[in-house]
Structures are given as structure tokens and as C-alpha cells.
PDB file of C-alpha atoms in Angstrom:
ATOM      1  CA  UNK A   1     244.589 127.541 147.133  1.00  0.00           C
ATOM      2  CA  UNK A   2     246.748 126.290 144.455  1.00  0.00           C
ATOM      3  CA  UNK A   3     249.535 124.868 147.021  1.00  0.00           C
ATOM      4  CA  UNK A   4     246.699 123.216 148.839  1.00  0.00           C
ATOM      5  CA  UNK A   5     245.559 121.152 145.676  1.00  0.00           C
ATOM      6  CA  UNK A   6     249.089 120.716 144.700  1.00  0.00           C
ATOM      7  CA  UNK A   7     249.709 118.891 148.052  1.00  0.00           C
ATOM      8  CA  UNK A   8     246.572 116.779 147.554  1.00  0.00           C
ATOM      9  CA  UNK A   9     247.243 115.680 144.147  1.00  0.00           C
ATOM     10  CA  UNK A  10     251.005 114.960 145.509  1.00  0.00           C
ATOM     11  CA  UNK A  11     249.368 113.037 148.425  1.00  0.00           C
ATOM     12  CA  UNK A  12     247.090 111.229 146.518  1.00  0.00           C
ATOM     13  CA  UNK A  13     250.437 109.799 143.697  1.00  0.00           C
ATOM     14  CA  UNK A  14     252.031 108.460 146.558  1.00  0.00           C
ATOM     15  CA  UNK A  15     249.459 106.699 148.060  1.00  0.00           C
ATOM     16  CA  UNK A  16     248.721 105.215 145.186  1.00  0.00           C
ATOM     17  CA  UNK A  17     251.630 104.296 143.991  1.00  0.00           C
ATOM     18  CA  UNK A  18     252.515 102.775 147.844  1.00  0.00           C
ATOM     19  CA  UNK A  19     249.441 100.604 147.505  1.00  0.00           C
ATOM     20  CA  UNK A  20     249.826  97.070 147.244  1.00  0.00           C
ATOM     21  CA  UNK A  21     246.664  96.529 144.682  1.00  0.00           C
ATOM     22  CA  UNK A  22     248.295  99.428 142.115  1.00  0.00           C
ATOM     23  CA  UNK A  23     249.310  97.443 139.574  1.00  0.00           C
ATOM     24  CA  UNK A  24     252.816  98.163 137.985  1.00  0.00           C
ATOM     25  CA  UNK A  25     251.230  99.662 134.830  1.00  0.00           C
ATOM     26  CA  UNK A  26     249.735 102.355 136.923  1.00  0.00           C
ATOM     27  CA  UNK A  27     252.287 102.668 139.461  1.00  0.00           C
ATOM     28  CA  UNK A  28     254.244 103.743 136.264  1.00  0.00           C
ATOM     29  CA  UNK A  29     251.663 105.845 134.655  1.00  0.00           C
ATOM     30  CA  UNK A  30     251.448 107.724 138.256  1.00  0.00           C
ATOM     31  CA  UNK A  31     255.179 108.100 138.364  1.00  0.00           C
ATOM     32  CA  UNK A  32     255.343 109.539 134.929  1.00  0.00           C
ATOM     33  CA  UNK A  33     253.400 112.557 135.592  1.00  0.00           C
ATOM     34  CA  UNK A  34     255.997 113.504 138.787  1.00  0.00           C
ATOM     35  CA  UNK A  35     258.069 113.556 135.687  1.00  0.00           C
ATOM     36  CA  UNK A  36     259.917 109.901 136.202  1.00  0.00           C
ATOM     37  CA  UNK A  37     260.306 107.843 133.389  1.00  0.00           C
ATOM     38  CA  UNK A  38     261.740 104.407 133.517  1.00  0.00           C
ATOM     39  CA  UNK A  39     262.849 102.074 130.383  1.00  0.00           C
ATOM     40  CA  UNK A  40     263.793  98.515 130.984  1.00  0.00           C
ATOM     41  CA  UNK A  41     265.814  96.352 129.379  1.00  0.00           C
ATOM     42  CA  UNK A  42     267.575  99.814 128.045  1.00  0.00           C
ATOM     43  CA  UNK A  43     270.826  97.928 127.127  1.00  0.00           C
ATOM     44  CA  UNK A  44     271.539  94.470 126.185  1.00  0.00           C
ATOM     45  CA  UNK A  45     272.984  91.878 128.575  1.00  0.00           C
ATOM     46  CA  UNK A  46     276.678  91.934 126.288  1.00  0.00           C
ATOM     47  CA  UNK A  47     276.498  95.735 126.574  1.00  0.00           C
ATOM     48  CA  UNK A  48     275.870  95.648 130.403  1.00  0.00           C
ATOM     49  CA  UNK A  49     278.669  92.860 130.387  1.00  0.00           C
ATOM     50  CA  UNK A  50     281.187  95.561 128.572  1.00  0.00           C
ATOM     51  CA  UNK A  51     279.908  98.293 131.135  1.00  0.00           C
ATOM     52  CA  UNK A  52     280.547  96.951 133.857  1.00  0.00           C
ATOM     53  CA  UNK A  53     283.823  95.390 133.185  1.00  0.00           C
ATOM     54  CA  UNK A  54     285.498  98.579 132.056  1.00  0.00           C
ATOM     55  CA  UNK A  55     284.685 100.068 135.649  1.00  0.00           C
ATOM     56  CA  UNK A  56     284.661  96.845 137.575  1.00  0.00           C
ATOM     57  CA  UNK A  57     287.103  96.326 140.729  1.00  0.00           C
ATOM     58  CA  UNK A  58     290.458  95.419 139.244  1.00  0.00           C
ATOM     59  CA  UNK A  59     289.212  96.426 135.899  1.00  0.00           C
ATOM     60  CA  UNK A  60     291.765  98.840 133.527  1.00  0.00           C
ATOM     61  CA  UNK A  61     290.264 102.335 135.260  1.00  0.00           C
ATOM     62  CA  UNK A  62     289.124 101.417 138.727  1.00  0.00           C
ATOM     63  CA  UNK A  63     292.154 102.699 140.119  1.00  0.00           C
ATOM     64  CA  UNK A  64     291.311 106.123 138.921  1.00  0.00           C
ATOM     65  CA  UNK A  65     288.232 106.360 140.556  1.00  0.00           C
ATOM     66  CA  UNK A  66     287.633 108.070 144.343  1.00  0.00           C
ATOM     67  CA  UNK A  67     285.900 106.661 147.420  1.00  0.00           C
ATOM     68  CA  UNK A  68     283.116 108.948 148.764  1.00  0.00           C
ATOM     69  CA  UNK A  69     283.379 108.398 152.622  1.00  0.00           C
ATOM     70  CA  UNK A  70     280.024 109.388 153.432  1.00  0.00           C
ATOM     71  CA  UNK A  71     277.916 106.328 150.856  1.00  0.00           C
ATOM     72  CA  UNK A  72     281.501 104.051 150.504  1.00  0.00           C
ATOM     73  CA  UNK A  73     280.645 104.163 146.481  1.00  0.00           C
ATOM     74  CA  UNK A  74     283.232 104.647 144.205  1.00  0.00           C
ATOM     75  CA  UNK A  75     282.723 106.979 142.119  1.00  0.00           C
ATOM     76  CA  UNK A  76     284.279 108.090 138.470  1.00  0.00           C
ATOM     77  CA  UNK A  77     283.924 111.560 136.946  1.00  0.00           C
ATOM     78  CA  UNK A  78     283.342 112.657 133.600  1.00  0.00           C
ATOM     79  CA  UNK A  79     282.451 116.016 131.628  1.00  0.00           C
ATOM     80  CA  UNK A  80     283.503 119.221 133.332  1.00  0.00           C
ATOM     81  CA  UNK A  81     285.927 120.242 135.680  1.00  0.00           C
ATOM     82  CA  UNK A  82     284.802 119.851 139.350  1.00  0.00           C
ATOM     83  CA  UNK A  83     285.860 122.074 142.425  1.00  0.00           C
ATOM     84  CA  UNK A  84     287.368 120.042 145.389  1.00  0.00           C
ATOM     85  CA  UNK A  85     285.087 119.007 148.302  1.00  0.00           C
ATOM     86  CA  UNK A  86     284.534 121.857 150.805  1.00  0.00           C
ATOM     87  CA  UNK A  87     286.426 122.229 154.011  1.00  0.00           C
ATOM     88  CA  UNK A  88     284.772 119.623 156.482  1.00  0.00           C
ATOM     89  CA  UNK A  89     282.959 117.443 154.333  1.00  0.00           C
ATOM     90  CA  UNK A  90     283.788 114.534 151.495  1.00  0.00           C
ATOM     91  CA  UNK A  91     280.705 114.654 150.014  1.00  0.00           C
ATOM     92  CA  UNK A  92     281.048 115.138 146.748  1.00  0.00           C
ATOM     93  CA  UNK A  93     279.890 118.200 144.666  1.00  0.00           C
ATOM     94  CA  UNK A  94     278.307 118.855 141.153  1.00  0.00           C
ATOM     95  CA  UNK A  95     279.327 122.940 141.032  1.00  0.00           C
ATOM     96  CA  UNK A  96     281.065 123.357 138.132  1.00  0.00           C
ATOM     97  CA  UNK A  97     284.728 125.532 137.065  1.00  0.00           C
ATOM     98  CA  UNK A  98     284.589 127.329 133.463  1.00  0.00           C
ATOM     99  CA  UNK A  99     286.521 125.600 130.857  1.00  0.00           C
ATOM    100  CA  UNK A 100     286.519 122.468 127.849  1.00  0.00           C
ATOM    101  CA  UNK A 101     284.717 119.733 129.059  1.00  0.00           C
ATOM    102  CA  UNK A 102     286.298 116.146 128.669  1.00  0.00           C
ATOM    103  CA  UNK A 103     285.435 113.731 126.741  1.00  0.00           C
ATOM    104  CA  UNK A 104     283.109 110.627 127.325  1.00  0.00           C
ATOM    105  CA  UNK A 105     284.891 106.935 127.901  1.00  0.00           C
ATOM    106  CA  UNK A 106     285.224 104.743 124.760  1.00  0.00           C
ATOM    107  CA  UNK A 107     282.697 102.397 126.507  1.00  0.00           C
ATOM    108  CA  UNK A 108     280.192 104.988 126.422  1.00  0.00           C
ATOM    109  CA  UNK A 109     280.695 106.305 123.077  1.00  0.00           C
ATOM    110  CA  UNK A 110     281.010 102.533 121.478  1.00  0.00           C
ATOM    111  CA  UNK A 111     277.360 101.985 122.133  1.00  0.00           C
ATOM    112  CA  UNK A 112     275.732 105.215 121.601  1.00  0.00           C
ATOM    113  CA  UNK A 113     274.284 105.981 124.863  1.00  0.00           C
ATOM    114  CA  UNK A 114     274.227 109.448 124.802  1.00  0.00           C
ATOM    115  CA  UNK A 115     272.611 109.235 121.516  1.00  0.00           C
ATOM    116  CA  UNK A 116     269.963 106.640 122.592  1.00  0.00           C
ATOM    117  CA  UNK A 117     269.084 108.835 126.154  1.00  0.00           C
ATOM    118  CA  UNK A 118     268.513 111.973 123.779  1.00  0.00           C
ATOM    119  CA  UNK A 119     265.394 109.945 121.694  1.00  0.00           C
ATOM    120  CA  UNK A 120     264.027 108.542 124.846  1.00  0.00           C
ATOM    121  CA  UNK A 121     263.887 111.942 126.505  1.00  0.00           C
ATOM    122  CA  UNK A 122     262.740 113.679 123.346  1.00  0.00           C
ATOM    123  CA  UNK A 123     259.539 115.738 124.695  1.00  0.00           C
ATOM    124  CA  UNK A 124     260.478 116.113 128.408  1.00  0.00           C
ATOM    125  CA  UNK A 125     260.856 120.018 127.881  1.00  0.00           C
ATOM    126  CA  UNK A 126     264.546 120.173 127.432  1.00  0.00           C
ATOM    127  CA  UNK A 127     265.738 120.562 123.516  1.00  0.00           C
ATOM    128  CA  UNK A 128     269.628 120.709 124.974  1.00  0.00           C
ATOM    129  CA  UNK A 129     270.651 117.553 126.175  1.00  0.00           C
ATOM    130  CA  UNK A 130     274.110 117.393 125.643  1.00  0.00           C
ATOM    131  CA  UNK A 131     274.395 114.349 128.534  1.00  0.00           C
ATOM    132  CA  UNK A 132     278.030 115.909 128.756  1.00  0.00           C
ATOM    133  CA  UNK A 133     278.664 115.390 132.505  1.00  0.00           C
ATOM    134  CA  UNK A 134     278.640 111.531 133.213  1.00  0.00           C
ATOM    135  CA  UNK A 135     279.201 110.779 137.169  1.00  0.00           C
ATOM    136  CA  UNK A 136     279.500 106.449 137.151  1.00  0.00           C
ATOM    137  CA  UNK A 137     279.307 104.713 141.108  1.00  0.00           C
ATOM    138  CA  UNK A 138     280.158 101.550 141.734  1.00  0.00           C
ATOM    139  CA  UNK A 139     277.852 100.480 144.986  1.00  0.00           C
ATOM    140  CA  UNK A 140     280.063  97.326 146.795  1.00  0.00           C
ATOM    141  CA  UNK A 141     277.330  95.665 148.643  1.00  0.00           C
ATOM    142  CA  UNK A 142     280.344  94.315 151.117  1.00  0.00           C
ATOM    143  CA  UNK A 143     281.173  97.767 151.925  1.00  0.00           C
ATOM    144  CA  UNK A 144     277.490  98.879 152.438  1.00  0.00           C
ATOM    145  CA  UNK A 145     277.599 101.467 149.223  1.00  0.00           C
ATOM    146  CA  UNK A 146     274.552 103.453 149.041  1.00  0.00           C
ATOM    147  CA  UNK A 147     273.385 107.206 148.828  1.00  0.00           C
ATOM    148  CA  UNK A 148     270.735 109.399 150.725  1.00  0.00           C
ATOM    149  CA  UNK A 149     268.206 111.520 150.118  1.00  0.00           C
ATOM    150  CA  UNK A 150     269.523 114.015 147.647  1.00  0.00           C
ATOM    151  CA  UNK A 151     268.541 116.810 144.785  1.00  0.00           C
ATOM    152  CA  UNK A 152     271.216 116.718 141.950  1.00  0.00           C
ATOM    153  CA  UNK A 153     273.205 119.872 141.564  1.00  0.00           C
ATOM    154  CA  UNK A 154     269.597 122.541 140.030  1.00  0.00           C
ATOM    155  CA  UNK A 155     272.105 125.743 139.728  1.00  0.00           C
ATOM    156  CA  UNK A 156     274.755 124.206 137.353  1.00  0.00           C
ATOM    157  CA  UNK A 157     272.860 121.171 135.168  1.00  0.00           C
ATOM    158  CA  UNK A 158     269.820 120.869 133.013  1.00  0.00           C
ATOM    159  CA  UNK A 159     266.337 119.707 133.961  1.00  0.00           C
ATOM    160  CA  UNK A 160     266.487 115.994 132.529  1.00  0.00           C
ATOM    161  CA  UNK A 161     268.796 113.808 134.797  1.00  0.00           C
ATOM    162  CA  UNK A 162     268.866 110.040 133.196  1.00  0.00           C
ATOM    163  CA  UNK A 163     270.479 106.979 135.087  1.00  0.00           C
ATOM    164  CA  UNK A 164     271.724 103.836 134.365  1.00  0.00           C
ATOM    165  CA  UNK A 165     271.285 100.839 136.562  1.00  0.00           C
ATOM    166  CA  UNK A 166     273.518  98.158 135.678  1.00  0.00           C
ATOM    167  CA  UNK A 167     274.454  94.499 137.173  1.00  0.00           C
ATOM    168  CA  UNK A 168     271.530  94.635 139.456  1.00  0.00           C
ATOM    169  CA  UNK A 169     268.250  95.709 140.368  1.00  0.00           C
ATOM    170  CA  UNK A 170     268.183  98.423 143.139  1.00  0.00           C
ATOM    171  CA  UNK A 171     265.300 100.444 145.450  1.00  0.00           C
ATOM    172  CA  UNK A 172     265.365 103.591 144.131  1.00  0.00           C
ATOM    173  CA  UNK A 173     263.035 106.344 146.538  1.00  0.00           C
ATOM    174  CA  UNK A 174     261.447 109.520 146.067  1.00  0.00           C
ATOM    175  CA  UNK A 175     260.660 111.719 149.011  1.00  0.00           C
ATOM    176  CA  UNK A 176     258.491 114.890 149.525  1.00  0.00           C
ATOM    177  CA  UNK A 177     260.127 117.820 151.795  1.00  0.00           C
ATOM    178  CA  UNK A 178     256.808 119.511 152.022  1.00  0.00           C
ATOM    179  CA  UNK A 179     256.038 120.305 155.983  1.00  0.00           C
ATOM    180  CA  UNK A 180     252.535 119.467 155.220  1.00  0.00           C
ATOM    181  CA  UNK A 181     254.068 115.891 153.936  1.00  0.00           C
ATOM    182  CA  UNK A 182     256.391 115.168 156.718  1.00  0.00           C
ATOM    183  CA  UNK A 183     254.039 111.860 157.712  1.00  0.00           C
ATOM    184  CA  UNK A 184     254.271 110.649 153.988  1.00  0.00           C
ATOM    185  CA  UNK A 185     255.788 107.276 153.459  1.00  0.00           C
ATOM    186  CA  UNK A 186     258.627 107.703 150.981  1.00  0.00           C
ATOM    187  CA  UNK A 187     257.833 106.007 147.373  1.00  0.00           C
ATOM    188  CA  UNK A 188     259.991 102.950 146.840  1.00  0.00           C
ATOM    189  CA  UNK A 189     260.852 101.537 143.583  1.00  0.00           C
ATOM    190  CA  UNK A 190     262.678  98.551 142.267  1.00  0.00           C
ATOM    191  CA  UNK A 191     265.001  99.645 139.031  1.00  0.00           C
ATOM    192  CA  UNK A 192     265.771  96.701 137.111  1.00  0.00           C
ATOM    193  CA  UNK A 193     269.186  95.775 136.022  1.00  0.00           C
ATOM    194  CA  UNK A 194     270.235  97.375 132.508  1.00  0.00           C
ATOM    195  CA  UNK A 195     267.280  99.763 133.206  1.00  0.00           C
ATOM    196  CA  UNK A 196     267.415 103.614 132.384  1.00  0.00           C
ATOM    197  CA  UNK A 197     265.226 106.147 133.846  1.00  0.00           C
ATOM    198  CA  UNK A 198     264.858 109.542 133.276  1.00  0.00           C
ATOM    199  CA  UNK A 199     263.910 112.352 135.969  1.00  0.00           C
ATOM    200  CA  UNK A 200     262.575 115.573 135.131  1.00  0.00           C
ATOM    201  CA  UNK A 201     259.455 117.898 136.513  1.00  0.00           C
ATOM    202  CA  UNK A 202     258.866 117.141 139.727  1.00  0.00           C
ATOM    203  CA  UNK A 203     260.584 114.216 140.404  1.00  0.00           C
ATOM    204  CA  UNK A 204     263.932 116.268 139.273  1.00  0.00           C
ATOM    205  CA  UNK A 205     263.266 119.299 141.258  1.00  0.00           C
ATOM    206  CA  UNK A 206     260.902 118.893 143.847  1.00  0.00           C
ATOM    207  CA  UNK A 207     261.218 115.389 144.773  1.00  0.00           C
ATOM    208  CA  UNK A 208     264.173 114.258 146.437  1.00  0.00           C
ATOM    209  CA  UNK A 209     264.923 110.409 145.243  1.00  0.00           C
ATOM    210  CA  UNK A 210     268.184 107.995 147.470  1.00  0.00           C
ATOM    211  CA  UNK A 211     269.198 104.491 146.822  1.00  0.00           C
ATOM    212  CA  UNK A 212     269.493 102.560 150.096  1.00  0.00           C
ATOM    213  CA  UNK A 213     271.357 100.068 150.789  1.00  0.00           C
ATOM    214  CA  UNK A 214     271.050  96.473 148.860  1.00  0.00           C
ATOM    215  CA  UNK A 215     272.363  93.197 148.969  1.00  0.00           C
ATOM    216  CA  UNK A 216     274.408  92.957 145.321  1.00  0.00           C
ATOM    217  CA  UNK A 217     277.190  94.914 143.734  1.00  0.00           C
ATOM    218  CA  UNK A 218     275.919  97.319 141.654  1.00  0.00           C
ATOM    219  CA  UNK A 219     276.912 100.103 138.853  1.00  0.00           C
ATOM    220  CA  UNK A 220     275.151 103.281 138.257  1.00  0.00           C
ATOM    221  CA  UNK A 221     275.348 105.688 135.326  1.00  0.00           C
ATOM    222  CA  UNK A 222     274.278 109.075 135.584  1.00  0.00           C
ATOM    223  CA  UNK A 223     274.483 111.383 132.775  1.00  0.00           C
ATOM    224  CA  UNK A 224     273.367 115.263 132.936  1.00  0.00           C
ATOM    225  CA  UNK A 225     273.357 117.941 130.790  1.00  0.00           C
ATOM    226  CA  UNK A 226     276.152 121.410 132.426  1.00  0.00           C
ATOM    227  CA  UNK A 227     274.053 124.591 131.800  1.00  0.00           C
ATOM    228  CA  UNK A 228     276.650 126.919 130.495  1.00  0.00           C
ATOM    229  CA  UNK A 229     273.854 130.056 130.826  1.00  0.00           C
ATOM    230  CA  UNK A 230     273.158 128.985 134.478  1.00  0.00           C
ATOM    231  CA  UNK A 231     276.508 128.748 135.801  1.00  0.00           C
ATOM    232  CA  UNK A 232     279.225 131.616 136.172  1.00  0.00           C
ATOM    233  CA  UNK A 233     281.381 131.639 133.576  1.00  0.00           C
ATOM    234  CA  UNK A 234     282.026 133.428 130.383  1.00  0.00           C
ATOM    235  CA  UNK A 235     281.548 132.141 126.985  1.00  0.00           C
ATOM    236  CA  UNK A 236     285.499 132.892 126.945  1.00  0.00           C
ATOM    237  CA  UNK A 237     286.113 130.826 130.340  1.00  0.00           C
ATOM    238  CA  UNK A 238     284.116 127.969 128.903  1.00  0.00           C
ATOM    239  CA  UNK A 239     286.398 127.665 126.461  1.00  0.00           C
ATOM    240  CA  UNK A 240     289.741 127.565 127.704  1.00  0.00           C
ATOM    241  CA  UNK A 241     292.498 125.066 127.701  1.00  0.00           C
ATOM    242  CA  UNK A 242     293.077 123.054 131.130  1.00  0.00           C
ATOM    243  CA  UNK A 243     296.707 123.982 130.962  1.00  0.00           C
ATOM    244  CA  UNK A 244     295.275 127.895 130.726  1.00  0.00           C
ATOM    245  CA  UNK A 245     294.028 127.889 134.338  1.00  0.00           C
ATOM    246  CA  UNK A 246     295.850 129.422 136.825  1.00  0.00           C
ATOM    247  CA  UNK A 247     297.790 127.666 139.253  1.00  0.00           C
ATOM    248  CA  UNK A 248     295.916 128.707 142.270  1.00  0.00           C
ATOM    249  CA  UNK A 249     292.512 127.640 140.754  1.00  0.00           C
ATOM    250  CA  UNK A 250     294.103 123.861 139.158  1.00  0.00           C
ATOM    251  CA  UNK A 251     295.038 123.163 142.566  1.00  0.00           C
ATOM    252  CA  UNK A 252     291.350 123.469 143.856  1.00  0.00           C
ATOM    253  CA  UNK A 253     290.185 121.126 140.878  1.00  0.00           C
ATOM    254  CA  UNK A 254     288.595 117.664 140.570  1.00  0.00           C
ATOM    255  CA  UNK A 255     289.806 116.795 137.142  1.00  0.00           C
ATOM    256  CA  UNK A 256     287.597 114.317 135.000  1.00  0.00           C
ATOM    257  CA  UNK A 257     289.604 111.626 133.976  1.00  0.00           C
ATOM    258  CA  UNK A 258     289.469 112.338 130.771  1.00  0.00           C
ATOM    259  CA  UNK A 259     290.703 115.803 128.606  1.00  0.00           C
ATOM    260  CA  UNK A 260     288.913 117.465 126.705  1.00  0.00           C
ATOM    261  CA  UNK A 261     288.605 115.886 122.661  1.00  0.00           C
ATOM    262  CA  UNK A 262     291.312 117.503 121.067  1.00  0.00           C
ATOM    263  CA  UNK A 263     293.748 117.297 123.886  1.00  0.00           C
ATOM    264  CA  UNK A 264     293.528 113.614 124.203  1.00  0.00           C
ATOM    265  CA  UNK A 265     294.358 113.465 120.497  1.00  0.00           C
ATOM    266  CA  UNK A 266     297.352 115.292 121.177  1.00  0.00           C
ATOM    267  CA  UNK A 267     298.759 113.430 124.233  1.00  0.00           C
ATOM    268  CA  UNK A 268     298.808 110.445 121.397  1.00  0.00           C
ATOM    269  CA  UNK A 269     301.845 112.428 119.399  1.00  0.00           C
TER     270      UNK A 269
END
């Protein structure tokens, strides 16, 4: 059946890519088709420098960022407004509430990130990457900062997910859920410092990927696209002010930490 020869191809990619005598160039080629895409030396070393000193400990925003209790990353949000952690867990969530997104971090914007994701992405079946939603963790090594085995948010964002991995390499791992699979060694991958990979296909929605824990401070940037059709939310709700919310829905709110474009123009009069 087709499920059957879906498994076995599936199978046969991570075997493959587990083996020792692979060499990288295939182990990469294999990867790509699951949809997993990875670009090395993405940024500079003076761009990675800038990065991670705007979000370092101590740094001008780090104090604006939240703990995640669950991973111990620290974690700073960006895009669209977020609703609070559900009763009895602090695991953080990528739903999303109706209204202006905010903007992107001077940092970001400065270098053209967004700009340089969209070309590198250019032909993995998504024509609307907006990369408005921008989630950035810094991983302490001394406070054992990692995250498990996850699928990012498939009801409210877009099918290419790209990432960032900044002031240190990292194992990044995909994983199979398939009952047939359960005996399949997860695929472990090292992702260079000032690397950038990009997830879509398989690897975004099938596959789910975790970064363990590693022996170097680290800073991730993850950048997705909010799909406006997929989410509730009118065209009208999408559009409205953050002081237009009602009280009773603010208070349930993780706000980015920055407003939307034209607000933040205005808070400088």
C-alpha cells in the first residue's frame, strides 16, 4: 500500500543518514527531500557578534524576555499577539489572538534577514513568507537550556519554519511518531554556528525535530510565517489596534515586545 512504501522509504532516509560511512554531502541530499534544508555560514561572524549581543544576558532587552520552566531557555517574542499559557502548564504556546502584528527588532531589520530567508526558501511551496512571527531562545548551558521533541504550532503558521543557530553549534533531531517506527533511532544533526535551516514537507509536519541538551551557550532564531486564513479571526480583527481589545481578552495576552509599526512611531511623539 502506499503507507507501507511511505514507511520504507522513511526507514530507509534514516538509516542512511544514521550511518557512519554516509558522507555529509549525502546525509544532506537525504535530509533535503524530508524537506530540511540547511545553509551554513548564513551570517557573518560581525553579524552573529551584533545578534547575539542585543539578546545576550545583561544585554539592553534581556530583561524583557521570559523563562520557560519546562527547557530553562529564555525566550523573546515577536510578531503577533500570543494567548497566556494554559492553566497547569508553562509551556509556551504559538496559538495566535486577531490583531496588528508588531514589528521586528532593529537587529533583525539592520541586516535583512527576513529578506535573505525569503530567497533561500524561494521554491519550497510557500509564495507567502512574511517571516512575521520571530520567537528568539537563549539556551544557558549552566542552566541545562534545551527543548524536546516538538511540532511547531501547524493550525496558526505557514509550512516553511527557518531557524537561526547562533554562537554555537547544536544537535538538532528529527523523530518519526509512526507506530510502525517506534524502534527507529532518532536522526541527529550537528547545526553549525551562524547556520540557518529551513523545515518544510515532512520534516515540518510529519517529523518531529528537539534540541537536547549541549555544553555552550547558545541563541536560536526562529522565524515563521502567521496564516491569517488558517486561524480564527476576521480580516476586521486582524486589523485592530492593541489598545482596541477588550479588557477581558488584554488580560489573557502575551504581548510581543514590540507594537505594531505605526504605533511605535507614535510612542516617539
Amino acid at each position: 500500500t502506499g503507507r507501507h512504501r511511505f514507511l520504507r522509504i522513511l526507514r530507509g532516509h534514516f538509516s542512511a543518514i544514521n550511518l557512519k560511512t554516509t558522507s555529509e554531502e549525502m546525509k544532506f541530499a537525504l535530509l533535503t527531500e524530508l524537506g530540511f534544508v540547511l545553509i551554513q555560514d548564513f551570517v557573518t561572524a560581525e553579524a552573529e557578534a551584533a545578534l547575539v549581543d542585543y539578546w545576550r544576558p545583561n544585554g539592553p532587552v534581556f530583561r524583557e524576555g521570559c523563562n520557560e520552566q519546562h527547557t530553562n531557555r529564555r525566550f523573546f517574542h515577536y510578531g503577533p499577539i500570543l494567548p497566556r499559557q494554559s492553566f497547569g502548564t508553562t509551556r509556551s504556546t504559538l496559538n495566535v489572538l486577531p490583531a496588528r502584528l508588531g514589528s521586528m527588532p532593529s537587529a533583525v531589520e539592520e541586516l535583512q534577514l527576513r529578506q535573505r530567508i525569503r530567497k533561500e526558501a524561494e521554491g519550497l511551496g510557500d509564495s507567502h513568507l512574511d517571516l512575521d512571527q520571530l520567537y528568539v531562545n537563549y539556551y544557558s548551558a549552566a542552566a541545562k537550556g534545551r527543548i524536546g521533541f516538538h511540532h511547531d504550532h501547524v493550525g496558526t503558521m505557514r509550512g516553511v519554519v527557518a531557524g537561526l543557530s547562533l554562537k554555537s553549534h547544536c544537535d538538532f533531531e528529527l523523530r518519526a511518531l509512526d507506530a510502525e517506527l517506534c524502534g527507529q533511532p532518532t536522526v541527529s544533526l550537528r547545526l553549525p554556528a551562524r547556520s540557518l535551516y529551513l523545515m518544510s514537507g515532512l520534516s515540518r509536519y510529519h517529523l518531529q525535530h528537539g534540541i537536547p541538551l549541549h555544553s555552550a551557550d547558545r541563541l536560536s532564531m526562529t522565524f515563521r510565517s502567521v496564516d491569517k486564513a488558517g486561524s480564527s479571526g476576521s480580516r476586521r480583527q486582524w486589523a485592530r489596534e492593541w489598545s482596541s481589545l477588550p479588557p477581558a481578552e488584554a488580560a489573557k495576552c502575551r504581548w510581543p515586545l514590540l507594537p505594531p509599526e505605526q504605533q511605535a512611531d507614535d510612542c516617539k511623539h
